[in-house]
mmCIF file of C-alpha atoms and ligand atoms in Angstrom:
data_model
loop_
_atom_site.group_PDB
_atom_site.id
_atom_site.type_symbol
_atom_site.label_atom_id
_atom_site.label_comp_id
_atom_site.label_asym_id
_atom_site.label_seq_id
_atom_site.Cartn_x
_atom_site.Cartn_y
_atom_site.Cartn_z
ATOM 1 C CA MET H 1178 -5.937 1.337 7.742
ATOM 2 C CA LEU H 1179 -8.716 3.921 8.939
ATOM 3 C CA PHE H 1180 -10.535 4.283 5.963
ATOM 4 C CA THR H 1181 -9.811 2.885 2.229
ATOM 5 C CA TYR H 1182 -9.476 4.730 -1.275
ATOM 6 C CA LYS H 1183 -11.733 4.602 -4.311
ATOM 7 C CA TYR H 1184 -10.106 3.177 -6.866
ATOM 8 C CA ILE H 1185 -9.802 4.998 -10.369
ATOM 9 C CA LYS H 1186 -9.815 4.294 -13.957
ATOM 10 C CA HIS H 1187 -6.879 6.044 -15.903
ATOM 11 C CA ASP H 1188 -5.256 5.527 -19.141
ATOM 12 C CA ILE H 1189 -2.122 4.605 -16.934
ATOM 13 C CA GLU H 1190 -3.789 1.209 -17.004
ATOM 14 C CA LYS H 1191 -2.796 0.332 -20.196
ATOM 15 C CA LEU H 1192 0.871 -0.220 -19.311
ATOM 16 C CA GLN H 1193 -0.389 -3.191 -17.192
ATOM 17 C CA GLY H 1194 -2.540 -3.644 -20.241
ATOM 18 C CA PHE H 1195 0.531 -4.397 -22.305
ATOM 19 C CA LEU H 1196 1.991 -7.049 -19.881
ATOM 20 C CA ASP H 1197 -0.416 -8.906 -19.425
ATOM 21 C CA PHE H 1198 -1.103 -9.239 -22.993
ATOM 22 C CA LEU H 1199 2.986 -10.429 -23.385
ATOM 23 C CA PHE H 1200 2.550 -12.709 -20.158
ATOM 24 C CA TYR H 1201 -0.830 -14.425 -21.642
ATOM 25 C CA ASP H 1202 -0.232 -14.226 -25.513
ATOM 26 C CA VAL H 1203 3.418 -14.264 -26.143
ATOM 27 C CA TRP H 1204 5.716 -15.710 -23.223
ATOM 28 C CA LEU H 1205 3.456 -18.693 -22.186
ATOM 29 C CA VAL H 1206 2.977 -19.870 -25.491
ATOM 30 C CA ALA H 1207 6.165 -19.296 -26.895
ATOM 31 C CA GLU H 1208 7.386 -21.246 -30.037
ATOM 32 C CA GLY H 1209 10.428 -20.894 -32.086
ATOM 33 C CA ASP H 1210 12.282 -17.679 -32.212
ATOM 34 C CA PHE H 1211 10.936 -14.559 -31.363
ATOM 35 C CA ASP H 1212 9.905 -12.271 -33.818
ATOM 36 C CA ALA H 1213 7.639 -8.688 -34.392
ATOM 37 C CA GLU H 1214 4.534 -11.072 -35.761
ATOM 38 C CA LYS H 1215 4.455 -12.504 -32.319
ATOM 39 C CA LEU H 1216 3.146 -9.228 -31.011
ATOM 40 C CA ASN H 1217 0.555 -9.439 -33.626
ATOM 41 C CA GLY H 1218 -2.320 -9.659 -30.766
ATOM 42 C CA ASN H 1219 -1.567 -5.896 -30.090
ATOM 43 C CA PRO H 1220 -0.587 -3.888 -32.783
ATOM 44 C CA ASP H 1221 0.254 -0.558 -30.451
ATOM 45 C CA LEU H 1222 2.915 -2.560 -29.160
ATOM 46 C CA LYS H 1223 4.077 -4.180 -32.078
ATOM 47 C CA GLN H 1224 4.761 -1.407 -33.547
ATOM 48 C CA ILE H 1225 6.334 0.020 -30.720
ATOM 49 C CA TYR H 1226 8.672 -2.719 -30.694
ATOM 50 C CA ILE H 1227 9.503 -2.016 -34.388
ATOM 51 C CA ASP H 1228 9.709 1.485 -33.862
ATOM 52 C CA PHE H 1229 12.617 0.663 -30.826
ATOM 53 C CA GLY H 1230 13.910 -1.576 -33.012
ATOM 54 C CA ASN H 1231 14.972 0.389 -36.030
ATOM 55 C CA ALA H 1232 15.594 3.926 -33.361
ATOM 56 C CA ASP H 1233 18.627 1.590 -31.726
ATOM 57 C CA PHE H 1234 18.577 3.753 -27.847
ATOM 58 C CA LYS H 1235 19.056 2.264 -24.474
ATOM 59 C CA TRP H 1236 15.860 2.452 -22.570
ATOM 60 C CA GLY H 1237 14.102 1.011 -25.908
ATOM 61 C CA ASN H 1238 16.793 -1.656 -26.589
ATOM 62 C CA PHE H 1239 16.418 -2.976 -22.953
ATOM 63 C CA PHE H 1240 12.404 -3.017 -23.777
ATOM 64 C CA ASN H 1241 13.164 -4.964 -27.023
ATOM 65 C CA SER H 1242 15.606 -7.330 -25.536
ATOM 66 C CA SER H 1243 14.120 -8.193 -22.021
ATOM 67 C CA ILE H 1244 10.485 -9.502 -23.701
ATOM 68 C CA GLU H 1245 12.734 -11.684 -25.985
ATOM 69 C CA GLN H 1246 14.806 -12.801 -23.392
ATOM 70 C CA ILE H 1247 12.215 -13.460 -21.328
ATOM 71 C CA TYR H 1248 10.574 -15.051 -24.349
ATOM 72 C CA SER H 1249 13.407 -17.595 -24.953
ATOM 73 C CA GLU H 1250 13.514 -18.572 -21.354
ATOM 74 C CA PHE H 1251 9.556 -19.687 -21.290
ATOM 75 C CA GLU H 1252 10.422 -21.303 -24.850
ATOM 76 C CA LYS H 1253 13.282 -23.557 -23.285
ATOM 77 C CA ILE H 1254 10.387 -24.931 -20.636
ATOM 78 C CA LYS H 1255 8.358 -27.603 -21.865
ATOM 79 C CA ASP H 1256 6.851 -28.589 -18.477
ATOM 80 C CA ASP H 1257 3.092 -27.142 -19.390
ATOM 81 C CA LYS H 1258 1.849 -28.255 -16.058
ATOM 82 C CA PHE H 1259 4.119 -25.268 -14.747
ATOM 83 C CA LYS H 1260 3.154 -23.079 -17.239
ATOM 84 C CA LEU H 1261 -0.512 -23.990 -15.999
ATOM 85 C CA GLU H 1262 0.031 -23.264 -13.071
ATOM 86 C CA LEU H 1263 1.486 -19.747 -13.412
ATOM 87 C CA ILE H 1264 -1.443 -18.781 -15.082
ATOM 88 C CA ASP H 1265 -3.424 -19.103 -12.061
ATOM 89 C CA LEU H 1266 -0.517 -17.380 -9.965
ATOM 90 C CA TYR H 1267 0.024 -14.562 -12.254
ATOM 91 C CA ASP H 1268 -3.378 -14.026 -11.887
ATOM 92 C CA ALA H 1269 -2.777 -14.336 -7.873
ATOM 93 C CA ASN H 1270 -0.473 -11.881 -8.241
ATOM 94 C CA ASN H 1271 -2.318 -9.420 -9.660
ATOM 95 C CA ASN H 1272 -5.310 -9.841 -7.700
ATOM 96 C CA VAL H 1273 -4.779 -8.052 -4.655
ATOM 97 C CA GLU H 1274 -8.355 -8.099 -3.114
ATOM 98 C CA VAL H 1275 -8.089 -11.269 -3.343
ATOM 99 C CA LEU H 1276 -4.967 -12.054 -1.658
ATOM 100 C CA CYS H 1277 -5.990 -9.831 1.101
ATOM 101 C CA ASN H 1278 -8.961 -11.362 1.711
ATOM 102 C CA ASP H 1279 -8.870 -15.191 0.968
ATOM 103 C CA LYS H 1280 -5.614 -16.642 2.754
ATOM 104 C CA SER H 1281 -6.946 -20.032 0.483
ATOM 105 C CA LYS H 1282 -5.034 -17.993 -2.897
ATOM 106 C CA LEU H 1283 -1.178 -18.237 -2.587
ATOM 107 C CA PRO H 1284 0.562 -15.243 -4.805
ATOM 108 C CA ILE H 1285 4.156 -16.718 -6.227
ATOM 109 C CA SER H 1286 7.678 -15.463 -5.201
ATOM 110 C CA TYR H 1287 10.602 -14.597 -7.759
ATOM 111 C CA ALA H 1288 12.312 -16.706 -4.651
ATOM 112 C CA GLU H 1289 9.915 -20.057 -5.616
ATOM 113 C CA ILE H 1290 10.429 -19.413 -9.790
ATOM 114 C CA LYS H 1291 14.025 -19.104 -9.155
ATOM 115 C CA ALA H 1292 13.795 -21.947 -7.312
ATOM 116 C CA ARG H 1293 12.682 -24.057 -10.856
ATOM 117 C CA TYR H 1294 14.044 -21.984 -13.229
ATOM 118 C CA SER H 1295 16.418 -19.955 -12.477
ATOM 119 C CA ASP H 1296 17.272 -17.912 -15.608
ATOM 120 C CA LEU H 1297 13.556 -17.605 -16.081
ATOM 121 C CA GLU H 1298 13.349 -15.788 -12.524
ATOM 122 C CA LYS H 1299 16.310 -13.811 -13.657
ATOM 123 C CA ALA H 1300 15.081 -12.303 -17.168
ATOM 124 C CA ILE H 1301 11.493 -11.880 -15.364
ATOM 125 C CA ASN H 1302 13.595 -10.149 -12.490
ATOM 126 C CA ASP H 1303 15.775 -7.857 -14.208
ATOM 127 C CA PHE H 1304 12.487 -6.541 -16.641
ATOM 128 C CA TYR H 1305 10.062 -6.029 -13.999
ATOM 129 C CA SER H 1306 12.466 -4.461 -11.410
ATOM 130 C CA LYS H 1307 12.973 -1.938 -14.053
ATOM 131 C CA LEU H 1308 9.590 -1.040 -14.842
ATOM 132 C CA TYR H 1309 8.409 1.271 -12.342
ATOM 133 C CA GLY H 1310 11.158 4.005 -11.637
ATOM 134 C CA THR H 1311 13.186 6.603 -12.918
ATOM 135 C CA GLU H 1312 15.038 3.693 -15.314
ATOM 136 C CA SER H 1313 11.554 2.654 -16.306
ATOM 137 C CA PRO H 1314 11.481 2.288 -20.101
ATOM 138 C CA PHE H 1315 7.395 2.939 -19.801
ATOM 139 C CA ASN H 1316 9.158 6.727 -19.180
ATOM 140 C CA LEU H 1317 9.642 6.851 -23.119
ATOM 141 C CA ASP H 1318 7.231 8.874 -25.817
ATOM 142 C CA ALA H 1319 6.153 5.516 -27.317
ATOM 143 C CA PHE H 1320 3.989 4.567 -23.770
ATOM 144 C CA GLY H 1321 3.159 7.981 -22.665
ATOM 145 C CA GLN H 1322 6.221 8.560 -20.333
ATOM 146 C CA LEU H 1323 5.310 7.362 -16.975
ATOM 147 C CA ASN H 1324 7.040 9.293 -14.859
ATOM 148 C CA LYS H 1325 6.677 12.749 -16.377
ATOM 149 C CA LYS H 1326 3.106 12.454 -17.666
ATOM 150 C CA LEU H 1327 0.909 9.629 -16.560
ATOM 151 C CA ILE H 1328 1.970 9.117 -13.090
ATOM 152 C CA PRO H 1329 0.943 12.858 -12.509
ATOM 153 C CA SER H 1330 -1.850 13.115 -14.359
ATOM 154 C CA HIS H 1331 -3.313 9.666 -12.558
ATOM 155 C CA TYR H 1332 -2.254 11.741 -9.244
ATOM 156 C CA GLU H 1333 -3.919 14.590 -9.847
ATOM 157 C CA ALA H 1334 -7.665 12.347 -11.082
ATOM 158 C CA PHE H 1335 -6.960 10.217 -7.904
ATOM 159 C CA MET H 1336 -6.779 12.655 -5.642
ATOM 160 C CA THR H 1337 -10.052 14.564 -6.961
ATOM 161 C CA ASP H 1338 -11.963 11.209 -5.768
ATOM 162 C CA ASN H 1339 -9.914 10.561 -3.059
ATOM 163 C CA ASN H 1340 -9.599 14.073 -1.328
ATOM 164 C CA GLU H 1341 -9.869 13.597 2.455
ATOM 165 C CA GLU H 1342 -5.503 14.473 2.772
ATOM 166 C CA VAL H 1343 -5.036 12.202 5.447
ATOM 167 C CA CYS H 1344 -2.927 8.938 4.840
ATOM 168 C CA PRO H 1345 -5.281 6.315 5.031
ATOM 169 C CA PHE H 1346 -2.591 3.631 6.373
ATOM 170 C CA CYS H 1347 -2.006 5.843 9.121
ATOM 171 C CA GLY H 1348 -4.556 8.656 10.003
ATOM 172 C CA ILE H 1349 -1.325 10.530 11.553
ATOM 173 C CA LEU H 1350 0.016 12.500 8.763
ATOM 174 C CA PRO H 1351 -1.496 14.505 5.884
ATOM 175 C CA ILE H 1352 -1.300 13.171 2.200
ATOM 176 C CA LYS H 1353 -0.589 16.056 -0.759
ATOM 177 C CA GLY H 1354 -3.886 16.671 -2.715
ATOM 178 C CA ASN H 1355 -4.069 18.879 -5.546
ATOM 179 C CA ASN H 1356 -3.749 22.265 -4.068
ATOM 180 C CA HIS H 1357 -0.011 21.317 -3.622
ATOM 181 C CA SER H 1358 2.558 21.063 -6.497
ATOM 182 C CA TYR H 1359 4.418 18.080 -5.141
ATOM 183 C CA ARG H 1360 2.508 14.719 -4.713
ATOM 184 C CA GLU H 1361 3.197 11.443 -2.440
ATOM 185 C CA ALA H 1362 4.906 8.457 -3.621
ATOM 186 C CA TYR H 1363 3.212 5.146 -4.541
ATOM 187 C CA ASP H 1364 3.637 2.426 -2.706
ATOM 188 C CA HIS H 1365 3.340 -1.264 -3.951
ATOM 189 C CA TYR H 1366 1.294 -2.889 -1.371
ATOM 190 C CA LEU H 1367 2.731 -5.961 -2.360
ATOM 191 C CA PRO H 1368 6.323 -5.092 -2.203
ATOM 192 C CA LYS H 1369 7.649 -5.360 -5.958
ATOM 193 C CA GLY H 1370 10.884 -6.878 -4.667
ATOM 194 C CA LEU H 1371 9.515 -9.702 -3.469
ATOM 195 C CA TYR H 1372 6.300 -10.721 -5.782
ATOM 196 C CA PRO H 1373 7.080 -10.713 -9.686
ATOM 197 C CA PHE H 1374 3.893 -9.468 -12.394
ATOM 198 C CA ASN H 1375 2.394 -6.611 -10.467
ATOM 199 C CA ALA H 1376 4.768 -3.727 -10.023
ATOM 200 C CA LEU H 1377 2.816 -1.620 -12.496
ATOM 201 C CA ASN H 1378 -0.753 -3.005 -11.247
ATOM 202 C CA PHE H 1379 -2.401 0.014 -9.882
ATOM 203 C CA LYS H 1380 -4.374 -2.025 -8.002
ATOM 204 C CA ASN H 1381 -0.917 -2.665 -5.938
ATOM 205 C CA LEU H 1382 -0.089 0.468 -5.905
ATOM 206 C CA ALA H 1383 -1.172 3.285 -3.343
ATOM 207 C CA PRO H 1384 -0.615 6.870 -2.092
ATOM 208 C CA MET H 1385 1.001 6.654 0.758
ATOM 209 C CA CYS H 1386 2.389 9.625 3.633
ATOM 210 C CA HIS H 1387 6.466 9.418 3.943
ATOM 211 C CA GLU H 1388 6.215 8.497 7.221
ATOM 212 C CA CYS H 1389 4.151 5.391 6.409
ATOM 213 C CA ASN H 1390 6.202 4.775 3.263
ATOM 214 C CA SER H 1391 9.771 5.032 3.605
ATOM 215 C CA THR H 1392 10.343 4.313 7.374
ATOM 216 C CA TYR H 1393 7.323 1.912 8.727
ATOM 217 C CA LYS H 1394 6.550 -0.275 5.721
ATOM 218 C CA LEU H 1395 9.558 -0.215 3.384
ATOM 219 C CA THR H 1396 9.324 -3.705 2.054
ATOM 220 C CA ASP H 1397 6.744 -5.641 4.464
ATOM 221 C CA ASP H 1398 4.763 -7.666 3.119
ATOM 222 C CA PRO H 1399 1.012 -7.271 4.597
ATOM 223 C CA ILE H 1400 -0.100 -11.050 3.561
ATOM 224 C CA TYR H 1401 3.226 -12.956 5.537
ATOM 225 C CA GLU H 1402 4.579 -12.084 8.336
ATOM 226 C CA ASP H 1403 7.838 -12.926 7.119
ATOM 227 C CA TYR H 1404 7.832 -14.618 3.674
ATOM 228 C CA LYS H 1405 11.450 -14.973 3.382
ATOM 229 C CA LYS H 1406 11.953 -17.475 6.330
ATOM 230 C CA ILE H 1407 8.737 -19.441 5.584
ATOM 231 C CA ASP H 1408 9.199 -22.551 4.311
ATOM 232 C CA PRO H 1409 7.577 -22.375 1.077
ATOM 233 C CA LEU H 1410 5.798 -26.087 1.553
ATOM 234 C CA LYS H 1411 4.144 -24.622 4.939
ATOM 235 C CA LYS H 1412 3.395 -21.250 3.105
ATOM 236 C CA GLU H 1413 -0.159 -22.015 2.897
ATOM 237 C CA ASN H 1414 -0.118 -22.060 7.324
ATOM 238 C CA ASN H 1415 1.225 -18.633 7.457
ATOM 239 C CA ARG H 1416 -0.616 -16.558 5.635
ATOM 240 C CA GLN H 1417 -2.057 -13.368 6.842
ATOM 241 C CA LEU H 1418 -5.440 -11.816 5.507
ATOM 242 C CA ALA H 1419 -4.725 -7.795 5.454
ATOM 243 C CA PHE H 1420 -6.901 -4.825 4.424
ATOM 244 C CA TYR H 1421 -7.323 -4.201 0.859
ATOM 245 C CA PRO H 1422 -6.738 -0.455 0.037
ATOM 246 C CA TYR H 1423 -9.161 -0.045 -2.195
ATOM 247 C CA SER H 1424 -12.098 -1.972 -0.307
ATOM 248 C CA GLU H 1425 -15.529 -0.805 -0.860
ATOM 249 C CA ASN H 1426 -16.353 -2.396 2.149
ATOM 250 C CA HIS H 1427 -13.946 -1.097 4.844
ATOM 251 C CA PRO H 1428 -15.328 -1.837 8.385
ATOM 252 C CA GLU H 1429 -14.948 0.892 11.286
ATOM 253 C CA LEU H 1430 -12.793 0.639 13.654
ATOM 254 C CA GLU H 1431 -13.029 0.526 17.509
ATOM 255 C CA ILE H 1432 -9.914 2.352 18.947
ATOM 256 C CA LYS H 1433 -9.743 1.970 23.102
ATOM 257 C CA VAL H 1434 -6.654 3.821 25.273
ATOM 258 C CA GLU H 1435 -6.080 2.234 28.280
ATOM 259 C CA LEU H 1436 -3.760 4.207 30.568
ATOM 260 C CA THR H 1437 -1.777 2.503 33.299
ATOM 261 C CA SER H 1438 -0.273 5.636 35.019
ATOM 262 C CA LYS H 1439 -2.330 8.897 35.987
ATOM 263 C CA ASP H 1440 0.879 10.964 35.664
ATOM 264 C CA ILE H 1441 -0.003 12.882 32.244
ATOM 265 C CA LYS H 1442 3.015 14.928 32.083
ATOM 266 C CA ASN H 1443 5.053 12.178 32.414
ATOM 267 C CA LEU H 1444 3.283 9.983 30.385
ATOM 268 C CA LYS H 1445 5.206 6.531 28.600
ATOM 269 C CA PRO H 1446 4.505 4.330 25.943
ATOM 270 C CA THR H 1447 4.557 1.334 28.520
ATOM 271 C CA ASP H 1448 1.650 3.000 30.494
ATOM 272 C CA ILE H 1449 -0.526 2.727 27.312
ATOM 273 C CA THR H 1450 -2.731 -0.334 26.270
ATOM 274 C CA LEU H 1451 -4.070 -0.131 23.068
ATOM 275 C CA GLU H 1452 -6.794 -1.802 21.495
ATOM 276 C CA ILE H 1453 -8.008 -1.605 17.915
ATOM 277 C CA LYS H 1454 -11.022 -3.848 17.662
ATOM 278 C CA SER H 1455 -13.422 -4.669 14.297
ATOM 279 C CA ALA H 1456 -15.245 -8.259 14.721
ATOM 280 C CA GLY H 1457 -14.093 -10.370 12.503
ATOM 281 C CA ASN H 1458 -11.388 -8.301 11.230
ATOM 282 C CA GLU H 1459 -8.679 -9.201 14.101
ATOM 283 C CA GLU H 1460 -6.227 -11.109 11.348
ATOM 284 C CA GLN H 1461 -6.650 -7.806 9.033
ATOM 285 C CA ILE H 1462 -5.721 -5.147 12.126
ATOM 286 C CA GLU H 1463 -3.146 -7.131 13.390
ATOM 287 C CA SER H 1464 -1.716 -7.272 9.861
ATOM 288 C CA TRP H 1465 -1.890 -3.327 9.666
ATOM 289 C CA LYS H 1466 -0.151 -2.779 12.930
ATOM 290 C CA ARG H 1467 2.391 -4.621 12.263
ATOM 291 C CA VAL H 1468 3.326 -3.409 8.674
ATOM 292 C CA PHE H 1469 2.714 0.438 9.908
ATOM 293 C CA GLY H 1470 4.190 0.510 13.218
ATOM 294 C CA ILE H 1471 0.902 1.230 14.661
ATOM 295 C CA GLU H 1472 0.899 0.862 18.202
ATOM 296 C CA GLU H 1473 4.173 2.438 18.818
ATOM 297 C CA ARG H 1474 3.229 5.514 16.391
ATOM 298 C CA TYR H 1475 -0.002 5.897 18.488
ATOM 299 C CA LYS H 1476 1.769 5.679 21.732
ATOM 300 C CA ALA H 1477 4.079 8.311 20.371
ATOM 301 C CA LEU H 1478 1.483 10.669 19.800
ATOM 302 C CA CYS H 1479 -0.337 10.510 23.345
ATOM 303 C CA CYS H 1480 2.438 10.913 24.870
ATOM 304 C CA ASN H 1481 4.004 14.016 22.599
ATOM 305 C CA LYS H 1482 3.606 17.417 24.867
ATOM 306 C CA ASN H 1483 2.093 18.667 21.894
ATOM 307 C CA GLU H 1484 -0.236 16.564 21.286
ATOM 308 C CA GLY H 1485 -1.278 14.007 24.184
ATOM 309 C CA LEU H 1486 -0.488 16.443 26.346
ATOM 310 C CA GLU H 1487 -1.910 19.506 24.984
ATOM 311 C CA TRP H 1488 -5.419 17.788 24.104
ATOM 312 C CA PHE H 1489 -4.913 17.240 27.907
ATOM 313 C CA ASN H 1490 -4.210 20.847 28.954
ATOM 314 C CA ALA H 1491 -6.408 22.047 26.434
ATOM 315 C CA VAL H 1492 -9.310 21.102 28.129
ATOM 316 C CA VAL H 1493 -8.205 21.842 31.696
ATOM 317 C CA ASP H 1494 -6.541 25.489 30.663
ATOM 318 C CA GLY H 1495 -10.161 26.215 28.516
ATOM 319 C CA PHE H 1496 -12.309 25.751 31.778
ATOM 320 C CA GLU H 1497 -10.645 28.785 33.021
ATOM 321 C CA ASN H 1498 -11.666 30.657 30.075
ATOM 322 C CA ALA H 1499 -14.696 29.152 29.958
ATOM 323 C CA LYS H 1500 -15.313 30.188 33.817
ATOM 324 C CA GLU H 1501 -15.187 33.867 32.883
ATOM 325 C CA MET H 1502 -17.929 33.199 30.644
ATOM 326 C CA GLY H 1503 -20.316 31.604 32.958
ATOM 327 C CA VAL H 1504 -19.476 28.306 32.510
ATOM 328 C CA THR H 1505 -19.112 26.419 35.830
ATOM 329 C CA ASP H 1506 -20.192 22.801 35.132
ATOM 330 C CA PHE H 1507 -16.367 21.196 34.509
ATOM 331 C CA ALA H 1508 -17.980 17.652 33.852
ATOM 332 C CA LYS H 1509 -20.694 19.403 30.976
ATOM 333 C CA TRP H 1510 -17.159 20.695 30.128
ATOM 334 C CA VAL H 1511 -15.290 17.649 29.450
ATOM 335 C CA ASP H 1512 -18.285 16.112 27.595
ATOM 336 C CA LEU H 1513 -18.434 18.716 25.154
ATOM 337 C CA LYS H 1514 -14.591 18.869 24.610
ATOM 338 C CA LEU H 1515 -14.818 14.941 24.291
ATOM 339 C CA ARG H 1516 -17.962 15.096 21.456
ATOM 340 C CA GLU H 1517 -15.317 17.839 19.694
ATOM 341 C CA ALA H 1518 -12.415 16.066 19.871
ATOM 342 C CA GLY H 1519 -14.365 13.011 17.889
ATOM 343 C CA ARG H 1520 -16.685 15.406 15.575
ATOM 344 C CA ASN H 1521 -14.374 14.592 12.848
ATOM 345 C CA LYS H 1522 -12.083 11.487 13.224
ATOM 346 C CA LEU H 1523 -9.532 12.348 10.445
ATOM 347 C CA SER H 1524 -8.966 16.018 11.386
ATOM 348 C CA ASN H 1525 -6.640 16.712 14.622
ATOM 349 C CA TYR H 1526 -6.277 12.937 15.152
ATOM 350 C CA GLY H 1527 -9.683 12.663 16.189
ATOM 351 C CA PHE H 1528 -9.604 8.871 15.898
ATOM 352 C CA LEU H 1529 -7.157 9.045 18.943
ATOM 353 C CA LYS H 1530 -7.861 12.141 20.990
ATOM 354 C CA ALA H 1531 -11.123 11.437 21.738
ATOM 355 C CA GLN H 1532 -10.456 8.083 22.898
ATOM 356 C CA PHE H 1533 -7.142 9.179 25.045
ATOM 357 C CA LEU H 1534 -9.239 12.053 26.452
ATOM 358 C CA THR H 1535 -12.043 9.759 27.487
ATOM 359 C CA GLU H 1536 -10.080 7.469 29.045
ATOM 360 C CA CYS H 1537 -8.464 10.853 31.368
ATOM 361 C CA ARG H 1538 -11.795 11.184 31.675
ATOM 362 C CA ASP H 1539 -12.737 7.735 33.039
ATOM 363 C CA LYS H 1540 -9.910 7.427 34.722
ATOM 364 C CA GLY H 1541 -10.519 10.506 36.688
ATOM 365 C CA ILE H 1542 -7.324 12.494 35.468
ATOM 366 C CA LEU H 1543 -9.297 15.212 34.110
ATOM 367 C CA ASN H 1544 -10.535 17.739 36.813
ATOM 368 C CA ALA H 1545 -10.699 21.184 36.911
ATOM 369 C CA SER H 1546 -8.080 21.162 39.784
ATOM 370 C CA THR H 1547 -5.153 19.627 38.018
HETATM 371 ZN ZN1 LIG A 1149 0.575 7.118 6.678
#
């Protein structure tokens, strides 16, 4: 990615707090039948559970029955070693930064839980798959209305602190900021259908442009090239480092464009070689390129007649106009245009445009008589 977001603290985190409490203090230590007393450690959640029980409505019933069902499945498991392992794995699934930066840390997937305790996996999956979205019990008043209130409020605070209004994952498309009445969707960076426990962890959620989210990334996994095809026993060997969207130390990427054709008007993606470098971040760059289709999209931009070709033509045509104002040195004119193109990397694809024009100059394609 071209840059990272700043993580913000927000009330919405209390929902993950409820889930952490349920996991560590209720489900993992399940013993005997479930009742409201099991929630004594979290009086707010206990009250919500009691109120839902008295009210008898769909989402409230779903929430209560789900936490009871997961409790009951944990209660049946007498394998303390598995439960102890699960503590580390729950922590791993929620520590997205560590999973991105440390390949020795392994997440747990639904498939792995299913292979050992299929009823437990079903109970967890049934619950977690509903937590984010229009069917979430967290949309209820008692939880502060996730979709109607908490997410819009989080988005506004998020965009106040993250106001570039450009998608950091591609740098191509805008991100709607606070001057818009609509917002971008949040993406689950580690796919929520693959990994349990992090569907409402906002360190695993990031606003993303529609094209990145719904066309390219979909359910691709930044930390495994193809998780489903990996032998669970060998999964350690297939881990991939990835950029963490909230990293405070994101490297500057060096992007180079190389053209193997001088026919700029008929440029094809196969005429372009893209080199994206940052020392020590080779794997993260590969993960990013794979998940977001970066090579395809950047090459398509260079071949687009209203982008790449227009960047080129604007320099050539601009010189014709500049000549009327007494500018005579084409090389100096090109240098000026290159500096302008690269002045702001996030404006008008500056990160790519400047490199594309530099290559056109270096290849001798850019000249006044074109
Ligand atoms: Zn994007």
